[in-house]
JSON list of C-alpha atoms in Angstrom, two decimals:
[
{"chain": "I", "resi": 1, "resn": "UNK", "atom": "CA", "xyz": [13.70, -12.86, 5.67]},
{"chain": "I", "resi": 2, "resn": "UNK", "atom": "CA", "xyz": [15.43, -10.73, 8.25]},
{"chain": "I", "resi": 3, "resn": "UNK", "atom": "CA", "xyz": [13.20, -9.38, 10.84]},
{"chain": "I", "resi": 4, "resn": "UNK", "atom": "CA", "xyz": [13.45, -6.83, 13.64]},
{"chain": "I", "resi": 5, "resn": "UNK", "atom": "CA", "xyz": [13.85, -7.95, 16.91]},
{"chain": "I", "resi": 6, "resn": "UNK", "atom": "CA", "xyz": [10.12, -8.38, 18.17]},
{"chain": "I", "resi": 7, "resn": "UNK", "atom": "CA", "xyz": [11.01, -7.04, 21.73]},
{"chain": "I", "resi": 8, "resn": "UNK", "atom": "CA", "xyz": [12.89, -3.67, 20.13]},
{"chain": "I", "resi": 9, "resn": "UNK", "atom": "CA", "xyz": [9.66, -1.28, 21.01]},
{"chain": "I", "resi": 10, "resn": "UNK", "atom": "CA", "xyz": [9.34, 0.27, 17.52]},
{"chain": "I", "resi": 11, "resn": "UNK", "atom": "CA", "xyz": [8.10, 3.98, 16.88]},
{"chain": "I", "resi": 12, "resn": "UNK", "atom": "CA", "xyz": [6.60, 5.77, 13.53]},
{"chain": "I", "resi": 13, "resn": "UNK", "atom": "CA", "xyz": [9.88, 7.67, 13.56]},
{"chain": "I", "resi": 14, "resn": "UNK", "atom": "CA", "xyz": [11.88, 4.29, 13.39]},
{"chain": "I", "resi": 15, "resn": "UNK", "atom": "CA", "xyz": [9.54, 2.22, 11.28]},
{"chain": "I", "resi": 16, "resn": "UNK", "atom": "CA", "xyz": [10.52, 5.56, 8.64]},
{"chain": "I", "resi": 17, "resn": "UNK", "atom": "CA", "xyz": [14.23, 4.91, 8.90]},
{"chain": "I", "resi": 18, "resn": "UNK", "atom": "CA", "xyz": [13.71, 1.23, 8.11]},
{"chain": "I", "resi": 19, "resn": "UNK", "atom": "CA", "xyz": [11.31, 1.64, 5.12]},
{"chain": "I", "resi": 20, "resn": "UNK", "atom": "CA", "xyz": [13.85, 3.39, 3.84]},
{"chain": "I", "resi": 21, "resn": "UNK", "atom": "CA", "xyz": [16.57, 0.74, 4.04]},
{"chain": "I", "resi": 22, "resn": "UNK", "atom": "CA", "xyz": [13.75, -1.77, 2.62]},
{"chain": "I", "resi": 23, "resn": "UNK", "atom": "CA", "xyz": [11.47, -3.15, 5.74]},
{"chain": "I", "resi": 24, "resn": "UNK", "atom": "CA", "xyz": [8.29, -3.62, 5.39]},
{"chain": "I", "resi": 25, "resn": "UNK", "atom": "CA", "xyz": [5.56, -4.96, 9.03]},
{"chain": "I", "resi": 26, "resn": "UNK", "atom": "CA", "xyz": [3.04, -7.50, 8.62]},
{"chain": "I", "resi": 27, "resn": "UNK", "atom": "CA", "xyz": [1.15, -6.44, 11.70]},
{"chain": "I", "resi": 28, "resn": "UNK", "atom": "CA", "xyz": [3.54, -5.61, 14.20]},
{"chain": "I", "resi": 29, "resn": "UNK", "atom": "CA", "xyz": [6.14, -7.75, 12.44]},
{"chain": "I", "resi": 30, "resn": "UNK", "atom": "CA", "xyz": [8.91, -5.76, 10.40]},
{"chain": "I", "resi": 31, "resn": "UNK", "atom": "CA", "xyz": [10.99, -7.51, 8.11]},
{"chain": "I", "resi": 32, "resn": "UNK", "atom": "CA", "xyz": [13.10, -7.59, 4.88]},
{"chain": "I", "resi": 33, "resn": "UNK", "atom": "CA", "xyz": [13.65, -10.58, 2.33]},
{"chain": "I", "resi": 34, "resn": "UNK", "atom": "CA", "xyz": [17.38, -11.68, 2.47]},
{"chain": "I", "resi": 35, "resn": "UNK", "atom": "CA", "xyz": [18.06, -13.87, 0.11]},
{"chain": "I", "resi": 36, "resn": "UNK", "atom": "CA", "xyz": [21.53, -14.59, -0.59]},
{"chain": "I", "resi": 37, "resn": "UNK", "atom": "CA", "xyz": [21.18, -15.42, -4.64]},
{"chain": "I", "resi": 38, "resn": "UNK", "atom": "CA", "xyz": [18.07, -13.36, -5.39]},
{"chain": "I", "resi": 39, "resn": "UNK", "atom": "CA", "xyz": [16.94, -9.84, -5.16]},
{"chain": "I", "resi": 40, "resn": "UNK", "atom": "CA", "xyz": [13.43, -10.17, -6.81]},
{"chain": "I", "resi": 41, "resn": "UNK", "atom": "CA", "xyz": [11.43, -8.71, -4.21]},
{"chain": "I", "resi": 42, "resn": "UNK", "atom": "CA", "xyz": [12.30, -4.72, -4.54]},
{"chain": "I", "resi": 43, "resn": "UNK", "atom": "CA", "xyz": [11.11, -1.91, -2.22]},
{"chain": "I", "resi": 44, "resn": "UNK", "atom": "CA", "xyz": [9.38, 0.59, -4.06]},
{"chain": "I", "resi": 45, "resn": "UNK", "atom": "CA", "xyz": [7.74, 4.31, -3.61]},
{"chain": "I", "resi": 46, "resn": "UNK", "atom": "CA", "xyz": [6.25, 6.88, -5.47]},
{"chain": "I", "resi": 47, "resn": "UNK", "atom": "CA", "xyz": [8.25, 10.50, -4.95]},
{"chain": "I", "resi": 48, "resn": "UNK", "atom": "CA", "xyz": [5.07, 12.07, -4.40]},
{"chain": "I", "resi": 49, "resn": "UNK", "atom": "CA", "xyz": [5.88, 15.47, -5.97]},
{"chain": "I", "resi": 50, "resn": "UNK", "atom": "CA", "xyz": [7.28, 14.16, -8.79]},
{"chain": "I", "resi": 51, "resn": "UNK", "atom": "CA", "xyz": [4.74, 11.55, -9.41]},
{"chain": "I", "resi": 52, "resn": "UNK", "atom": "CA", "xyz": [2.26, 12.08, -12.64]},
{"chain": "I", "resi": 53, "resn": "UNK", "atom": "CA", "xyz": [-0.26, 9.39, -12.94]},
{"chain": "I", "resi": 54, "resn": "UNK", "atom": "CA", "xyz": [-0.67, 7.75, -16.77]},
{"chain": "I", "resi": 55, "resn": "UNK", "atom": "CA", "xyz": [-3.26, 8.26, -18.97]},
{"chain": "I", "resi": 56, "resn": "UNK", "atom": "CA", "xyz": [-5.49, 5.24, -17.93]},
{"chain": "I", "resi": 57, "resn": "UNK", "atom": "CA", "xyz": [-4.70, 6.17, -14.17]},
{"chain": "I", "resi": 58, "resn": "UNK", "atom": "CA", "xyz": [-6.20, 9.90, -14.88]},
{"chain": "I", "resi": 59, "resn": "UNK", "atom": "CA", "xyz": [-9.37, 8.33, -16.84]},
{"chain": "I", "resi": 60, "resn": "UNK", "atom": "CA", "xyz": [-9.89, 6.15, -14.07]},
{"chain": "I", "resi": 61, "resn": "UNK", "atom": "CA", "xyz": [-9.79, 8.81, -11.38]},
{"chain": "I", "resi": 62, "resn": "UNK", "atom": "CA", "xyz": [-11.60, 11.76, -13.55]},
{"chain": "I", "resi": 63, "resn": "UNK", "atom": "CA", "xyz": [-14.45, 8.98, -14.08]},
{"chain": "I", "resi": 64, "resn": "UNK", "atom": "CA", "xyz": [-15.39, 8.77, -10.13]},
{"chain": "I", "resi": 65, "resn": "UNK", "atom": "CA", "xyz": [-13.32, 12.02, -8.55]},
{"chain": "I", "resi": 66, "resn": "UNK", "atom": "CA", "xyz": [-17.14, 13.62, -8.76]},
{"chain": "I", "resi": 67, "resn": "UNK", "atom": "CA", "xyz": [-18.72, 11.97, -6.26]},
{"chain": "I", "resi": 68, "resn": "UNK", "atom": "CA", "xyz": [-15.34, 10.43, -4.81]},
{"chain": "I", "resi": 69, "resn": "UNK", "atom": "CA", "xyz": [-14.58, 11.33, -0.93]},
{"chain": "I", "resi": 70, "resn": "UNK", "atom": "CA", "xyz": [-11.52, 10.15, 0.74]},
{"chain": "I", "resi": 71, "resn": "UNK", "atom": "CA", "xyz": [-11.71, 9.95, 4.24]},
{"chain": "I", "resi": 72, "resn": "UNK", "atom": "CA", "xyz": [-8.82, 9.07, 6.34]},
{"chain": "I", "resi": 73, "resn": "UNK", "atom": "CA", "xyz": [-10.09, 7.59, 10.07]},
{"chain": "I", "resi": 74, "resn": "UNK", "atom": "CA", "xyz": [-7.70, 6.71, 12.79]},
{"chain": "I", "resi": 75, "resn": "UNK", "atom": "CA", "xyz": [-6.86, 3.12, 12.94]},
{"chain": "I", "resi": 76, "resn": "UNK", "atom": "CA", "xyz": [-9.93, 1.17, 14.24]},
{"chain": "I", "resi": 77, "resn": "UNK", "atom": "CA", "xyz": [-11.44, -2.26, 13.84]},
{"chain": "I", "resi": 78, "resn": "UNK", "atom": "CA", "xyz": [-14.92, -1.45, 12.17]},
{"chain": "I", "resi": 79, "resn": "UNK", "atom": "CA", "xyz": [-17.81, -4.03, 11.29]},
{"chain": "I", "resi": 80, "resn": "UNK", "atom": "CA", "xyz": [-18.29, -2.49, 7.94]},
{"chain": "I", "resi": 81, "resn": "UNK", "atom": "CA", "xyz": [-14.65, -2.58, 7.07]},
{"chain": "I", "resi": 82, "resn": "UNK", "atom": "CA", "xyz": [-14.57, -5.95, 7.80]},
{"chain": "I", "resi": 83, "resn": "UNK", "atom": "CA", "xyz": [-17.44, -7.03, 5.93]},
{"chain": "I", "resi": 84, "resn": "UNK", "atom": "CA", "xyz": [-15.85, -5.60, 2.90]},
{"chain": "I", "resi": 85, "resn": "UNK", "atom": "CA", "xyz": [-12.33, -7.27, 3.43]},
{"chain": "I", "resi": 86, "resn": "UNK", "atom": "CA", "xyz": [-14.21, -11.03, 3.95]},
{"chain": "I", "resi": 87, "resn": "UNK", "atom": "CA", "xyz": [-16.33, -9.70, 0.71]},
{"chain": "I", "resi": 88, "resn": "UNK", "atom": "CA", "xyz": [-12.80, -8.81, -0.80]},
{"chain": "I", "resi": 89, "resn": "UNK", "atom": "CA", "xyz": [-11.07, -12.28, 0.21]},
{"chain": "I", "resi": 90, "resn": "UNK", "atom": "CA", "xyz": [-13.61, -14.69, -0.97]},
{"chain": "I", "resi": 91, "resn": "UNK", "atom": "CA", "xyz": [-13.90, -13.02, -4.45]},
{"chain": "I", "resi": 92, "resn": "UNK", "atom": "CA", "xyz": [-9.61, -12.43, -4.63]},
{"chain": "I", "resi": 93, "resn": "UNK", "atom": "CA", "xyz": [-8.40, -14.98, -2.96]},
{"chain": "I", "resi": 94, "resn": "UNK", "atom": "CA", "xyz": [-10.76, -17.49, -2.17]},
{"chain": "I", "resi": 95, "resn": "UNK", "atom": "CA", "xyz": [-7.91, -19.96, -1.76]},
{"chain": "I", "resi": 96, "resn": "UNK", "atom": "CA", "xyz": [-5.36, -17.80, 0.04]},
{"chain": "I", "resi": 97, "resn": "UNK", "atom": "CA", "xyz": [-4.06, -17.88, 4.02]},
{"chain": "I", "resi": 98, "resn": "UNK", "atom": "CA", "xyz": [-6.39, -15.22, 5.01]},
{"chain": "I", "resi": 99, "resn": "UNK", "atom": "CA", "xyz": [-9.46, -16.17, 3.53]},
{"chain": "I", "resi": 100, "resn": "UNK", "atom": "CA", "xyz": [-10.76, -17.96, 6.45]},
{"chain": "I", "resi": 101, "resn": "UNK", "atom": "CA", "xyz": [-9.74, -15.76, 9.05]},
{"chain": "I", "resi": 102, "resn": "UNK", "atom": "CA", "xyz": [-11.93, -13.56, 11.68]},
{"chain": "I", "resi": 103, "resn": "UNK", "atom": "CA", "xyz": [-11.68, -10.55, 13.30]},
{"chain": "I", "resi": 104, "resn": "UNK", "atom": "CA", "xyz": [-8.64, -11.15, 15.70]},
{"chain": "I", "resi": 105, "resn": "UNK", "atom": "CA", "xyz": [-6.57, -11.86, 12.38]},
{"chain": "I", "resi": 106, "resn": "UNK", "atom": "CA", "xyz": [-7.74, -9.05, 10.73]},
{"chain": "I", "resi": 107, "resn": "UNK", "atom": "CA", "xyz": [-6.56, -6.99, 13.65]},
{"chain": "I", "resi": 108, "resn": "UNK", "atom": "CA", "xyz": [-3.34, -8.98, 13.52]},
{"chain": "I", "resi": 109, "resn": "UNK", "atom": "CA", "xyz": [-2.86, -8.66, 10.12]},
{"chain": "I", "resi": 110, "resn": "UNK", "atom": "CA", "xyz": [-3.39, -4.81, 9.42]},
{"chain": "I", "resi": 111, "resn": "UNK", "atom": "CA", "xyz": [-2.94, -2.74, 12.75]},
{"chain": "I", "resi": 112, "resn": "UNK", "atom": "CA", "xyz": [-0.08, -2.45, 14.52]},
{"chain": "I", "resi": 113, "resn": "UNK", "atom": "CA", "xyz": [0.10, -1.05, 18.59]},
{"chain": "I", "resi": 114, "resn": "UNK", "atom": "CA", "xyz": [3.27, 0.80, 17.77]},
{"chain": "I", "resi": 115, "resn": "UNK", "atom": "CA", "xyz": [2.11, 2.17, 14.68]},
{"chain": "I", "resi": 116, "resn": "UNK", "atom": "CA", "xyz": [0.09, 5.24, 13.47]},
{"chain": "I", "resi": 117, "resn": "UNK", "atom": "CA", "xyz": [-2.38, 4.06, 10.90]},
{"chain": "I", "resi": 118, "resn": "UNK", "atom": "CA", "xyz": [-5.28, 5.43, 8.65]},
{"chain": "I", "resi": 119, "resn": "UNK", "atom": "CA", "xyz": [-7.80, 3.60, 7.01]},
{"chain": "I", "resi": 120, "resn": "UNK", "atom": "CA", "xyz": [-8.87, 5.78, 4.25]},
{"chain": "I", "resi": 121, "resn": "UNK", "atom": "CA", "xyz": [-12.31, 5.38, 3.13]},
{"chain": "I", "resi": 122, "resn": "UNK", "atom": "CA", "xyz": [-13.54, 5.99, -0.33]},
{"chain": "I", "resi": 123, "resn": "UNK", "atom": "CA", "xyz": [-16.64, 6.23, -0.98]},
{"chain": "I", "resi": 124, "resn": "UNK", "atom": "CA", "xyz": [-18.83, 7.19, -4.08]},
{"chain": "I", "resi": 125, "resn": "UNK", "atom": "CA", "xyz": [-22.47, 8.28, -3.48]},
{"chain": "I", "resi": 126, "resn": "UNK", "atom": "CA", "xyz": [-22.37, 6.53, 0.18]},
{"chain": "I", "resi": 127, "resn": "UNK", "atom": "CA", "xyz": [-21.82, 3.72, -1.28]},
{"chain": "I", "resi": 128, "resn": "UNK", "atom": "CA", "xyz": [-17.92, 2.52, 1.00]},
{"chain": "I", "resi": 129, "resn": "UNK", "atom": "CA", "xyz": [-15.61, 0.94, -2.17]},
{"chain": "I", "resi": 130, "resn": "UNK", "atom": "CA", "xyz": [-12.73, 0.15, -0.79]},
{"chain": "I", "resi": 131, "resn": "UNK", "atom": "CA", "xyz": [-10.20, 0.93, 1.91]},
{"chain": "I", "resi": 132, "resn": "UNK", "atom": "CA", "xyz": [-6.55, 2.04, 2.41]},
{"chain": "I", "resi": 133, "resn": "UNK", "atom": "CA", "xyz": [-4.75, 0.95, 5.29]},
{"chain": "I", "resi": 134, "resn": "UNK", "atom": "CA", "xyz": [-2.58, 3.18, 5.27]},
{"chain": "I", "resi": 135, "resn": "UNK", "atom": "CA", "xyz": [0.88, 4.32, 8.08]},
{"chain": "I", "resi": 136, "resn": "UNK", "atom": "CA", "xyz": [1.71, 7.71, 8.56]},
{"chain": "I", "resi": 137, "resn": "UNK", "atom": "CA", "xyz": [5.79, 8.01, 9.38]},
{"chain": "I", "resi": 138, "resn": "UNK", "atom": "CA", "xyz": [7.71, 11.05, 9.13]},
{"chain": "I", "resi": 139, "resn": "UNK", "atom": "CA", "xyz": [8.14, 12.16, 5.37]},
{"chain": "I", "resi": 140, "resn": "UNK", "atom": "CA", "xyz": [6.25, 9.28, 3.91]},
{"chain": "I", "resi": 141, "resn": "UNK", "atom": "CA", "xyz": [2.68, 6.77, 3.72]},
{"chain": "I", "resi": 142, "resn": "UNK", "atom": "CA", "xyz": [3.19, 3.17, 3.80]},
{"chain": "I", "resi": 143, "resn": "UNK", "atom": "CA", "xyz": [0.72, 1.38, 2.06]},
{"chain": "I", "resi": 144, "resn": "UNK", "atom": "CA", "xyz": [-0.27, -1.65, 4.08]},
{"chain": "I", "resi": 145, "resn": "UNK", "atom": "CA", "xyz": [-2.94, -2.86, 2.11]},
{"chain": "I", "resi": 146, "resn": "UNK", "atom": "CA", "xyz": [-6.47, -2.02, 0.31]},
{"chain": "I", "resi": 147, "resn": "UNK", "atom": "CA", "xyz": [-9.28, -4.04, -0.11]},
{"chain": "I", "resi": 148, "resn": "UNK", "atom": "CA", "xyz": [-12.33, -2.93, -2.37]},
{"chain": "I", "resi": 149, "resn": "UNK", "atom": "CA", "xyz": [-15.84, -3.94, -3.02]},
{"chain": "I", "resi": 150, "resn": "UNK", "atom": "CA", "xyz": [-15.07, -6.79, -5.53]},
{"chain": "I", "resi": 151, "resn": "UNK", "atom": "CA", "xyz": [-18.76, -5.93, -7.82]},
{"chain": "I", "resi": 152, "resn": "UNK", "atom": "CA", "xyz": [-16.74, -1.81, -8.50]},
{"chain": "I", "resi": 153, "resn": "UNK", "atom": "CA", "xyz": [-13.95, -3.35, -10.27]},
{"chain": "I", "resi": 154, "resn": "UNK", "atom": "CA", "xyz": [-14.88, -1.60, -13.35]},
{"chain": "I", "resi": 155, "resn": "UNK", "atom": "CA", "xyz": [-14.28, 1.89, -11.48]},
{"chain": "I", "resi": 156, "resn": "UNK", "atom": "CA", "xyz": [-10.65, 0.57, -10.82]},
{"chain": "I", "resi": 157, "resn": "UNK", "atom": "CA", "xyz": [-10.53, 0.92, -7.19]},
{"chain": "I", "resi": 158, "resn": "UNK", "atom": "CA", "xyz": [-7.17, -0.27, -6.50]},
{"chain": "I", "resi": 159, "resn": "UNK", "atom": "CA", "xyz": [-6.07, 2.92, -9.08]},
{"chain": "I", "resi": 160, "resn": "UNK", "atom": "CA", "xyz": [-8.59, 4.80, -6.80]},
{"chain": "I", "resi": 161, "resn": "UNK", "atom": "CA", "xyz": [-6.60, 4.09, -3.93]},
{"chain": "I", "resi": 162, "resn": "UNK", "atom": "CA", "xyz": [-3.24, 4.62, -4.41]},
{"chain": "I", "resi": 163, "resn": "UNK", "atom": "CA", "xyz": [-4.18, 7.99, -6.34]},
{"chain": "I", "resi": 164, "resn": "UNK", "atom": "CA", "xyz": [-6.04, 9.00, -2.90]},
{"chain": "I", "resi": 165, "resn": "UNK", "atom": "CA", "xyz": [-3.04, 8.02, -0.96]},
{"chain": "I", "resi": 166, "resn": "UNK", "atom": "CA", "xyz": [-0.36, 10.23, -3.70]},
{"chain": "I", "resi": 167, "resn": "UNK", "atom": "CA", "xyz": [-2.95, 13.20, -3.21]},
{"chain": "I", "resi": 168, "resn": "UNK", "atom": "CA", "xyz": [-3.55, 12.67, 0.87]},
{"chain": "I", "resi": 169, "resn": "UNK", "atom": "CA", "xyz": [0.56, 12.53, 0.89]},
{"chain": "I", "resi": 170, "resn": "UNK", "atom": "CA", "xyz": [0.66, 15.40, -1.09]},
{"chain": "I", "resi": 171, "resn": "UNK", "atom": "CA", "xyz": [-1.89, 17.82, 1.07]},
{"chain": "I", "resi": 172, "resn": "UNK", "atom": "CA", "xyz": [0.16, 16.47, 4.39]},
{"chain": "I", "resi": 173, "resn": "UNK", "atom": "CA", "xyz": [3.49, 17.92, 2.75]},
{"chain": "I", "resi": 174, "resn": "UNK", "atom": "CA", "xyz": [4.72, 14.24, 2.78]},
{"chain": "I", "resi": 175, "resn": "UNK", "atom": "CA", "xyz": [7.53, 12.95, 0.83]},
{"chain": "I", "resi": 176, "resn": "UNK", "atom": "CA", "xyz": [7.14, 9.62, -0.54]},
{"chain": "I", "resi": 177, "resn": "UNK", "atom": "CA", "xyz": [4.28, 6.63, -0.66]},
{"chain": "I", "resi": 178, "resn": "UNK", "atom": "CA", "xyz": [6.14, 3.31, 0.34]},
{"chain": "I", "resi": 179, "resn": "UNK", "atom": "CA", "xyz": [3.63, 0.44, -1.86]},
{"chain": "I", "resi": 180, "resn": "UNK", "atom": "CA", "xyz": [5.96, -2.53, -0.49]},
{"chain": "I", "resi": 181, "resn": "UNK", "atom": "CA", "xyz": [7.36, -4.67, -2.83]},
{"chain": "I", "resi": 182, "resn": "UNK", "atom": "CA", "xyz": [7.40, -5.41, -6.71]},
{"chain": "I", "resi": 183, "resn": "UNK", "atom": "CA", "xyz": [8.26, -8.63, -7.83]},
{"chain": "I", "resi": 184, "resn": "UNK", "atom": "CA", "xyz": [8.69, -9.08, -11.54]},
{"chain": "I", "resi": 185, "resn": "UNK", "atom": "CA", "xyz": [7.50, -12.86, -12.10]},
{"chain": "I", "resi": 186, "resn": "UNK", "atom": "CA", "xyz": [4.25, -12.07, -9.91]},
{"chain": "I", "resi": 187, "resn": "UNK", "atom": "CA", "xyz": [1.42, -10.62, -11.51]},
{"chain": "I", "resi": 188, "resn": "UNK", "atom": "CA", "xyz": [-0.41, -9.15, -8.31]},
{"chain": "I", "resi": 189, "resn": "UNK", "atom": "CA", "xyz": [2.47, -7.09, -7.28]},
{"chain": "I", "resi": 190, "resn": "UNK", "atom": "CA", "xyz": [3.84, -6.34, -10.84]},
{"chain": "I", "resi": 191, "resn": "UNK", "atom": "CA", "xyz": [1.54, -3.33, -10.76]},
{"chain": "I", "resi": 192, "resn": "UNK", "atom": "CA", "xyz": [3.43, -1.37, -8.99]},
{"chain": "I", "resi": 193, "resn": "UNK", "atom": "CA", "xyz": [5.79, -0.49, -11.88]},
{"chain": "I", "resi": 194, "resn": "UNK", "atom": "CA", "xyz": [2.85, 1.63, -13.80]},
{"chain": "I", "resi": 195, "resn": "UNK", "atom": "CA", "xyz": [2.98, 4.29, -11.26]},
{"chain": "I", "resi": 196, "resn": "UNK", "atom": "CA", "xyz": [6.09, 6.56, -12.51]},
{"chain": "I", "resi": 197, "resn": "UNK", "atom": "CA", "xyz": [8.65, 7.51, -11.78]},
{"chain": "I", "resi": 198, "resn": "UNK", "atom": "CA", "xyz": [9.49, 5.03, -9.15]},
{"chain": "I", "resi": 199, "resn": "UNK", "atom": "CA", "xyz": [11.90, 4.81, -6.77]},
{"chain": "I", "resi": 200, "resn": "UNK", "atom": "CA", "xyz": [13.55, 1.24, -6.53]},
{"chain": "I", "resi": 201, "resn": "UNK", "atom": "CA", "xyz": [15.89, 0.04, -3.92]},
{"chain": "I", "resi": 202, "resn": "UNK", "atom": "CA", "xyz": [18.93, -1.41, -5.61]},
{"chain": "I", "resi": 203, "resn": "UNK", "atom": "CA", "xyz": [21.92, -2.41, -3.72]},
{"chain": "I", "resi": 204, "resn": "UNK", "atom": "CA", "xyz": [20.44, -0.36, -0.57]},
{"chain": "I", "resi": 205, "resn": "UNK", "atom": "CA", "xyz": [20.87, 3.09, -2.75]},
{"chain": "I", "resi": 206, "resn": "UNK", "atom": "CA", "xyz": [17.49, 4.08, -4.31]},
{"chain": "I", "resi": 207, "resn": "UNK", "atom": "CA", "xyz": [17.05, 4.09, -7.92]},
{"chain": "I", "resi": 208, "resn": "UNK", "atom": "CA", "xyz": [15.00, 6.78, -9.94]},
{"chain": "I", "resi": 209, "resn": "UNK", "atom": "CA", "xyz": [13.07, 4.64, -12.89]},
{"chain": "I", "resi": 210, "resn": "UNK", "atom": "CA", "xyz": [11.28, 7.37, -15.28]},
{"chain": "I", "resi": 211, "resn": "UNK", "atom": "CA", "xyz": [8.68, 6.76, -17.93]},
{"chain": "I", "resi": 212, "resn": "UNK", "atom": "CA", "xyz": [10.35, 4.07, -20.24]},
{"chain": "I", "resi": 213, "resn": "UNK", "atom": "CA", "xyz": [12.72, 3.11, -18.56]},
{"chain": "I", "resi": 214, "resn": "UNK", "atom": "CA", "xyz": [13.04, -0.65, -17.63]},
{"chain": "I", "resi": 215, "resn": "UNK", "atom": "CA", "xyz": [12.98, -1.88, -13.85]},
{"chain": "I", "resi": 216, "resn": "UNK", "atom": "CA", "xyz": [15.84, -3.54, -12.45]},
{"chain": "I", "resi": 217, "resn": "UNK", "atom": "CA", "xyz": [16.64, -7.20, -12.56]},
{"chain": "I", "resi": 218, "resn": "UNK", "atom": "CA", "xyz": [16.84, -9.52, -9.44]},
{"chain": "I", "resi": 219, "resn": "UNK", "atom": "CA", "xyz": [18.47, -12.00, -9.99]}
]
């Protein structure tokens, strides 16, 4: 990976110019995979205004949108937030890096000092089923990551989300949502190539992929 320079005091304005040249911060870490032989991990965003969501993607949202409210709050750590992202980890990814972690790594992990970030509730009937972390740059959202109540799968809350974040882009006259990277070969991330069109970073020039259309190779 190539990383920014740690000391380089970073800005929302600057974090914009290099999500669009394929970065991407873990905390306040901003980096890019750079590997010489490969190119399997591709930047993607939805153009926002061109964006229309599939048929399962509309059923999904049309079956909660009633009782749905999306709440964007400033950046802040909150005990019921984290309760749900333990609840989250133990039921995804029992076995992962972050499973075991407390507080000070969520902080680490999601938030950023130099950043401006959301965490967009959404919540059905009171009940809180997931949360978008979520920056805010010029032009665009970065989605940084969501974690849902892992009993509401069935209401497809990971849909939920990045439909909330396309809509909360779209009332804020904003451009594009950055969703990191897609990598073909892994099935958590391979997700990202339902949500068309799609812009794709391909040979640092990005790529429109429409309905039908098949996404680049890497390697």
């Amino acid at each position: 990976s190539a990383f920014v320079d740690p000391a380089l005091r970073l800005t929302p304005a600057i974090y914009a110019r290099l999500l669009a040249h394929g970065f991407r911060r873990r905390g306040s870490f901003v980096y890019r995979p750079l590997c010489p032989d490969c190119a399997e991990c591709r930047a993607v965003r939805i153009p926002v205004d061109a964006f229309q969501p599939r048929r399962s993607q509309r059923r999904a949202w049309r079956a909660t949108a009633p009782g749905l409210d999306v709440d964007p709050r400033p950046a802040a750590f909150a005990d019921r937030h984290f309760a749900l992202y333990r609840r989250y980890l133990a039921a995804r990814h029992p076995d992962g890096e972050m499973a075991g972690g407390g507080a000070d790594d969520y902080r680490r992990f999601l938030f950023a000092d130099w950043g401006e970030t959301v965490c967009i509730e959404l919540r059905s009937d009171d009940q809180l089923l997931g949360v978008a972390v979520t920056d805010v740059v010029p032009g665009a959202l970065s989605a940084v990551y969501t974690f849902f109540d892992p009993s509401q799968q069935a209401r497809s809350p990971g849909v939920l989300a990045i439909l909330a974040q396309v809509e909360l882009a779209r009332r804020w006259n904003l451009r594009h949502l950055y969703l990191g990277y897609w990598i073909a070969d892994c099935r958590k991330m391979r997700y990202k190539s339902e949500y068309r069109p799609l812009d794709v970073l391909v040979d640092d020039a990005w790529r429109r992929v429409g309905p039908g259309d098949p996404m680049p190779a890497g390697c």
